[in-house]
CSV table of C-alpha atoms in Angstrom, one decimal:
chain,number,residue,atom,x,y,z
O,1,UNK,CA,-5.7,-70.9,82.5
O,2,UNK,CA,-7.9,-70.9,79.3
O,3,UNK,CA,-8.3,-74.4,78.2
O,4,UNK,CA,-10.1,-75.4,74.6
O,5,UNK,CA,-11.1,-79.3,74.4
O,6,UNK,CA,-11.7,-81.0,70.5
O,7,UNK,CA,-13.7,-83.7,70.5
O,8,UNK,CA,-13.1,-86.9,69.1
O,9,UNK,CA,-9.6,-87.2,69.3
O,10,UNK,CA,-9.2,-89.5,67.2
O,11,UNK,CA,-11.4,-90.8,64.2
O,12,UNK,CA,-11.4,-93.3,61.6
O,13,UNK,CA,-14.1,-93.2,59.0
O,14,UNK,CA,-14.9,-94.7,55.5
O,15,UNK,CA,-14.0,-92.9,52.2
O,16,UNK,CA,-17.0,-90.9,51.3
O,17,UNK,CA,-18.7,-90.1,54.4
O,18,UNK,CA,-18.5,-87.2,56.1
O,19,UNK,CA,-16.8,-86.4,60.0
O,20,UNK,CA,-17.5,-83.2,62.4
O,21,UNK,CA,-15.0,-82.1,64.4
O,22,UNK,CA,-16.1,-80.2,67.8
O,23,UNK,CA,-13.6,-77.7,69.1
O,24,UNK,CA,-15.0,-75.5,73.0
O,25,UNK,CA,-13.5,-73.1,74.6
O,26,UNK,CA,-14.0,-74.5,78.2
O,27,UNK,CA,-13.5,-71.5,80.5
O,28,UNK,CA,-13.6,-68.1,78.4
O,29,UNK,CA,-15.4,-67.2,75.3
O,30,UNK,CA,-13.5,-67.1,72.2
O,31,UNK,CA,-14.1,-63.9,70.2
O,32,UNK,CA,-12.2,-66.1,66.6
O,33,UNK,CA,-11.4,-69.2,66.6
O,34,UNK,CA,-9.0,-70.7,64.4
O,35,UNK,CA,-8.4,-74.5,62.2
O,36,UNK,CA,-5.4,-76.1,61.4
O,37,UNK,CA,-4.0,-78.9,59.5
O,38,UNK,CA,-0.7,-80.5,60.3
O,39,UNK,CA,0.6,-83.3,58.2
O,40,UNK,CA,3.2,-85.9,59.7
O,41,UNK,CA,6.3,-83.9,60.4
O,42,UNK,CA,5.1,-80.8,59.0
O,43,UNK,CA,4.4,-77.2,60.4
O,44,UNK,CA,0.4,-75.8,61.2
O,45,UNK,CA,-1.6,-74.2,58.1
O,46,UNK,CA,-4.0,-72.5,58.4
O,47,UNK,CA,-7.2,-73.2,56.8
O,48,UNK,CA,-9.5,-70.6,58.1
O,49,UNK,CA,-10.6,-68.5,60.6
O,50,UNK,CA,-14.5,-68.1,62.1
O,51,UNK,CA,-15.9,-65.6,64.0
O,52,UNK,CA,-19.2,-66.3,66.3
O,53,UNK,CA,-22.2,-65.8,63.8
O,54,UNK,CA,-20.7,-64.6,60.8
O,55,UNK,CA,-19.1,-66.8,57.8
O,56,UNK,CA,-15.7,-68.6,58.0
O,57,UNK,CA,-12.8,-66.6,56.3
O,58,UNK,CA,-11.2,-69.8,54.4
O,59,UNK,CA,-7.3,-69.5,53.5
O,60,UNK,CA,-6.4,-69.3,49.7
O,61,UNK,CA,-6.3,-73.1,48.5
O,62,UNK,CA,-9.0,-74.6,51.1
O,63,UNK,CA,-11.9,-75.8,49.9
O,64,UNK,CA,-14.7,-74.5,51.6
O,65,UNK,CA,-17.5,-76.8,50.5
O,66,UNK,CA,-15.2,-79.4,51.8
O,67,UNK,CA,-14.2,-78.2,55.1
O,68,UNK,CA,-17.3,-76.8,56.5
O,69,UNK,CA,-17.0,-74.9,59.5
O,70,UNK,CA,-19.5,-73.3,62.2
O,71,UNK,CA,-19.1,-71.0,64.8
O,72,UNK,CA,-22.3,-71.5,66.5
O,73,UNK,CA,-21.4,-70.0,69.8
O,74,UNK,CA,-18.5,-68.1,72.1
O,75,UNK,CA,-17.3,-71.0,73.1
O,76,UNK,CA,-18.0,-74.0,70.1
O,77,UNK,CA,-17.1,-74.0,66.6
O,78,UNK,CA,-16.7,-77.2,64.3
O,79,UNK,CA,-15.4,-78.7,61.5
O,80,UNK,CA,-16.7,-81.0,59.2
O,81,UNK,CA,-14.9,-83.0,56.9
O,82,UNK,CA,-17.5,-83.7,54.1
O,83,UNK,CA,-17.6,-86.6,51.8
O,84,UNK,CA,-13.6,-87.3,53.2
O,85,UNK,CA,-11.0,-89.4,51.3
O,86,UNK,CA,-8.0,-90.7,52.4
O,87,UNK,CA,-6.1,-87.4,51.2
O,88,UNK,CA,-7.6,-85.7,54.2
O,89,UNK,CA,-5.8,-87.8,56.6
O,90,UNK,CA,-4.4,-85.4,58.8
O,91,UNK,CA,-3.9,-84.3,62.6
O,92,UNK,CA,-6.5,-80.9,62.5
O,93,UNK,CA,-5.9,-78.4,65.6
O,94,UNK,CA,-8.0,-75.7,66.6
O,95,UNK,CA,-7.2,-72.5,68.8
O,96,UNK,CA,-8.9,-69.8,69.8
O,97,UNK,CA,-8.6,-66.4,70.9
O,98,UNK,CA,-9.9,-65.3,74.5
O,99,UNK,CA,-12.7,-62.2,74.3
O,100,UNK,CA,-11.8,-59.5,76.8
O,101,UNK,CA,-8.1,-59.9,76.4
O,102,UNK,CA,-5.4,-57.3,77.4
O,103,UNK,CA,-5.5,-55.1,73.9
O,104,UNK,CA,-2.0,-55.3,73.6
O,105,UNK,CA,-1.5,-58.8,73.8
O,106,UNK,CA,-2.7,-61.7,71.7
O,107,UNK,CA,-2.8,-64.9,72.5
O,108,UNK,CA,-4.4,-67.9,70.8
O,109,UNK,CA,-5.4,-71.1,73.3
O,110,UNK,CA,-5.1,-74.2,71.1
O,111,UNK,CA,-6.9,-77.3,71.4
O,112,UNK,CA,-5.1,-80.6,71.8
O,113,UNK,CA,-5.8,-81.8,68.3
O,114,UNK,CA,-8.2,-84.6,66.0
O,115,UNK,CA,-6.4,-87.1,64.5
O,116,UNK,CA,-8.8,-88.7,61.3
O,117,UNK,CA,-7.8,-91.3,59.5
O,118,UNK,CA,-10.0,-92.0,56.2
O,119,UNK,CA,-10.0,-95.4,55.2
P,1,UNK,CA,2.0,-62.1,53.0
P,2,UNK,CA,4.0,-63.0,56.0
P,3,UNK,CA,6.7,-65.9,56.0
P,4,UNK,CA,8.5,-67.2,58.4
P,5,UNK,CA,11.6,-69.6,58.4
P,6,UNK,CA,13.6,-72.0,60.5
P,7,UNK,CA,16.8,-72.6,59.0
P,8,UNK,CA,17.7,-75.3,61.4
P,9,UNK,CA,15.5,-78.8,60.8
P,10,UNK,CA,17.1,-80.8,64.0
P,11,UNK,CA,19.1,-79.6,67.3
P,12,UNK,CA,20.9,-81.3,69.7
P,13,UNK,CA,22.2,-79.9,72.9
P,14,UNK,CA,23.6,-82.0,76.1
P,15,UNK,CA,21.3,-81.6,79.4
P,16,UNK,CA,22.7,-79.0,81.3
P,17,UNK,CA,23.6,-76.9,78.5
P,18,UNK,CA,22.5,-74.0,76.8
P,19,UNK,CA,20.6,-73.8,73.0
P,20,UNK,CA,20.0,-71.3,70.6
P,21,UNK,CA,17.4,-71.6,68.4
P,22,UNK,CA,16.8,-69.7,64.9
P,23,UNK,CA,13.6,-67.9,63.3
P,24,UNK,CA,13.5,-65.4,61.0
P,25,UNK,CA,10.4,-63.8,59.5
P,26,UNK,CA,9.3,-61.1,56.4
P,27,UNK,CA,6.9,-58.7,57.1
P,28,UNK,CA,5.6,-55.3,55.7
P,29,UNK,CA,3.8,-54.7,59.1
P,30,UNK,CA,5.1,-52.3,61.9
P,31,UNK,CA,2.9,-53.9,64.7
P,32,UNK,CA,2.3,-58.0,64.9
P,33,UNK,CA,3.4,-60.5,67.9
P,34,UNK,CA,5.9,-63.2,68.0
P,35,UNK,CA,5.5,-66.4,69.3
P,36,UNK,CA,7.8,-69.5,70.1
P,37,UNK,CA,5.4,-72.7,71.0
P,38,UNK,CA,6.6,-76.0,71.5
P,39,UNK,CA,5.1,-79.5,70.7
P,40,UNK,CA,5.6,-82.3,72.6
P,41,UNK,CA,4.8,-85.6,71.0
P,42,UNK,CA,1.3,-85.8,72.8
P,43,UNK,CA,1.0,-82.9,69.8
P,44,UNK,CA,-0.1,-80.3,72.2
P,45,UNK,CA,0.9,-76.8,71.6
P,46,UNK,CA,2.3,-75.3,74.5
P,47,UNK,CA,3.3,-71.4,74.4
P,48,UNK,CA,7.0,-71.0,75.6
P,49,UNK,CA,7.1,-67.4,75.0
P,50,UNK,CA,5.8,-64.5,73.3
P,51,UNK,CA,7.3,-60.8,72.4
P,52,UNK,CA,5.6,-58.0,71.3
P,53,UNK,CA,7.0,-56.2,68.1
P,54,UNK,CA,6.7,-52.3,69.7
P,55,UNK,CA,9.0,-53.7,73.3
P,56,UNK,CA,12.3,-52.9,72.3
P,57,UNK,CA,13.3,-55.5,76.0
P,58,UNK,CA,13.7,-59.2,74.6
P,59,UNK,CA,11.2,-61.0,76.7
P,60,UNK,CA,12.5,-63.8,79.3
P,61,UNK,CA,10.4,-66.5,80.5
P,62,UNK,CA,12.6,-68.4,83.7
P,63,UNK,CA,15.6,-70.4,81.7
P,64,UNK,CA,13.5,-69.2,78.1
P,65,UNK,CA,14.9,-66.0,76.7
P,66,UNK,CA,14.5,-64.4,73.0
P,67,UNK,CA,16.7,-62.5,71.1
P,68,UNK,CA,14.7,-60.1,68.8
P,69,UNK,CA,15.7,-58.2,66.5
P,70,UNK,CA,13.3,-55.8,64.9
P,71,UNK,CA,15.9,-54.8,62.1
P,72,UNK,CA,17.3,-57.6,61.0
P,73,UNK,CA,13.6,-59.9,61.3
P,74,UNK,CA,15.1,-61.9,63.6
P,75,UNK,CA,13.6,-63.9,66.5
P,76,UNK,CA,15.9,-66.6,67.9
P,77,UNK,CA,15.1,-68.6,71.4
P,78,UNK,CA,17.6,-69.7,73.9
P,79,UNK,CA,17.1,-72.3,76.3
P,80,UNK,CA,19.3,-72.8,79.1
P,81,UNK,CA,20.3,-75.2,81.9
P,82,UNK,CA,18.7,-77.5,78.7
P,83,UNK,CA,16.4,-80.6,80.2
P,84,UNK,CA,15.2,-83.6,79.2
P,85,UNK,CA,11.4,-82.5,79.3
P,86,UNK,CA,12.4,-80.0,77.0
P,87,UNK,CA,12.6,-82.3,74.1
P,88,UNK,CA,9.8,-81.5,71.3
P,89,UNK,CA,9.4,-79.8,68.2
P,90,UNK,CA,9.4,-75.7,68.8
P,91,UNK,CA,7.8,-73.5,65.7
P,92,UNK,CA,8.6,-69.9,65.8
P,93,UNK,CA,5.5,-68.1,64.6
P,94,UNK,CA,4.3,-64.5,63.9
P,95,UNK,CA,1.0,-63.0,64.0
P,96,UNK,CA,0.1,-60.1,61.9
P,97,UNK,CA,-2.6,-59.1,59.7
P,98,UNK,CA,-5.6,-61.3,61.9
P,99,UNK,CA,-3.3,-64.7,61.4
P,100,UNK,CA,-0.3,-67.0,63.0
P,101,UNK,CA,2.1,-67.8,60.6
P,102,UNK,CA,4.4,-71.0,61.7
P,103,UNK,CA,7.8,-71.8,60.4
P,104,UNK,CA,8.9,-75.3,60.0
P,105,UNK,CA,9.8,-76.3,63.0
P,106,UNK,CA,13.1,-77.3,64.4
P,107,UNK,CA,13.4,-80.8,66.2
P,108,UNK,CA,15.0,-80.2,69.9
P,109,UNK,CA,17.0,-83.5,70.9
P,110,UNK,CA,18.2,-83.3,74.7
P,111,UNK,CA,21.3,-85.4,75.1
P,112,UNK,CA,21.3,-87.0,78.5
């Protein structure tokens, strides 16, 4: 199966400082992969999608000096929170989408989520 | 801009039994995926089932079946011979134009 790890699971920092977010595609490279924010008891948004060497595509609303994100290679993008407050609290989930998959089928692999808590 | 909505916030359903879940969605698109996941409270999306928009045959996956209708922008999940693992939040979602789209969610309480 295609499995995609995040790393730290969980994360606690101070208001003001700023937290990465790792998210790796573990056995297939990921053509796009994608971030989302789920608050308590809510459904996923999207906040944007990144593609291996090129600039994320950021969803209308998200800041993107905020939420920076790099797609360095097939398999690892991140996300950093920058200068976070306690309004970015949230559980953040990544997927991505396998390269070299069936053309008429998508599928998107998601991670098993980061939940940050900023203090 | 795609939406998609689950009308029913919380089911129930006695183990053993069979569930019907609800999704509908609006699109302009002719061609996009649809997609029930489920999420345990470990938070970990799991994929029940997916159907293609151009298969006319509602896809089954073992006591996991969909009802699609193109037409009427329907895509409703039915769960039989209901278990108690099968408790968890299950989003209906549609991809189309390069993105996933979730509903709200419904809440899936298995009655033992």
């Amino acid at each position: 199966g295609a499995v995609v790890s995040q790393h730290p699971s969980w994360v606690i920092c101070k208001s003001g400082t700023s937290v990465k977010i790792e998210c790796r595609s573990l056995d297939f490279q990921a053509t796009t992969m994608f971030w989302y924010r789920q608050f308590p008891k809510q459904s996923l948004m999207l906040m944007a999608t990144s593609n291996e060497g090129s600039k994320a595509t950021y969803e209308q609303g998200v800041e993107k000096d905020k939420f920076l994100i790099n797609h360095a290679s097939l398999t690892l993008s991140t996300l950093t929170v920058t200068s976070a407050h306690p309004e970015d609290s949230s559980f953040y989930i990544c997927s991505a989408h396998r390269r070299g998959g069936l053309a008429d089928f998508y599928e998107q692999f998601f991670g098993p989520g980061t939940r940050l808590t900023v203090l | 801009a795609q939406t998609v909505t689950q009308s029913q916030p919380e089911m129930s359903v006695q183990e053993a039994e069979t569930v019907t879940l609800s999704c509908t969605y609006d699109t302009s698109e002719s061609d996009y995926y649809l997609f029930w996941y489920k999420q345990p409270p470990s938070r970990q999306m799991i994929l029940v089932i997916r159907q293609e928009a151009y298969k006319q045959q509602n896809a089954t996956e073992n006591r996991f079946s969909v009802n699609f209708q193109k037409a009427a922008k329907s895509f409703s999940l039915k769960i039989s011979d209901s278990q108690l693992g099968d408790a968890a939040m299950y989003f209906c979602a549609f991809f189309g134009n390069e993105k996933l789209t979730f509903g709200t969610g419904t809440r899936l309480t298995i009655i033992p």
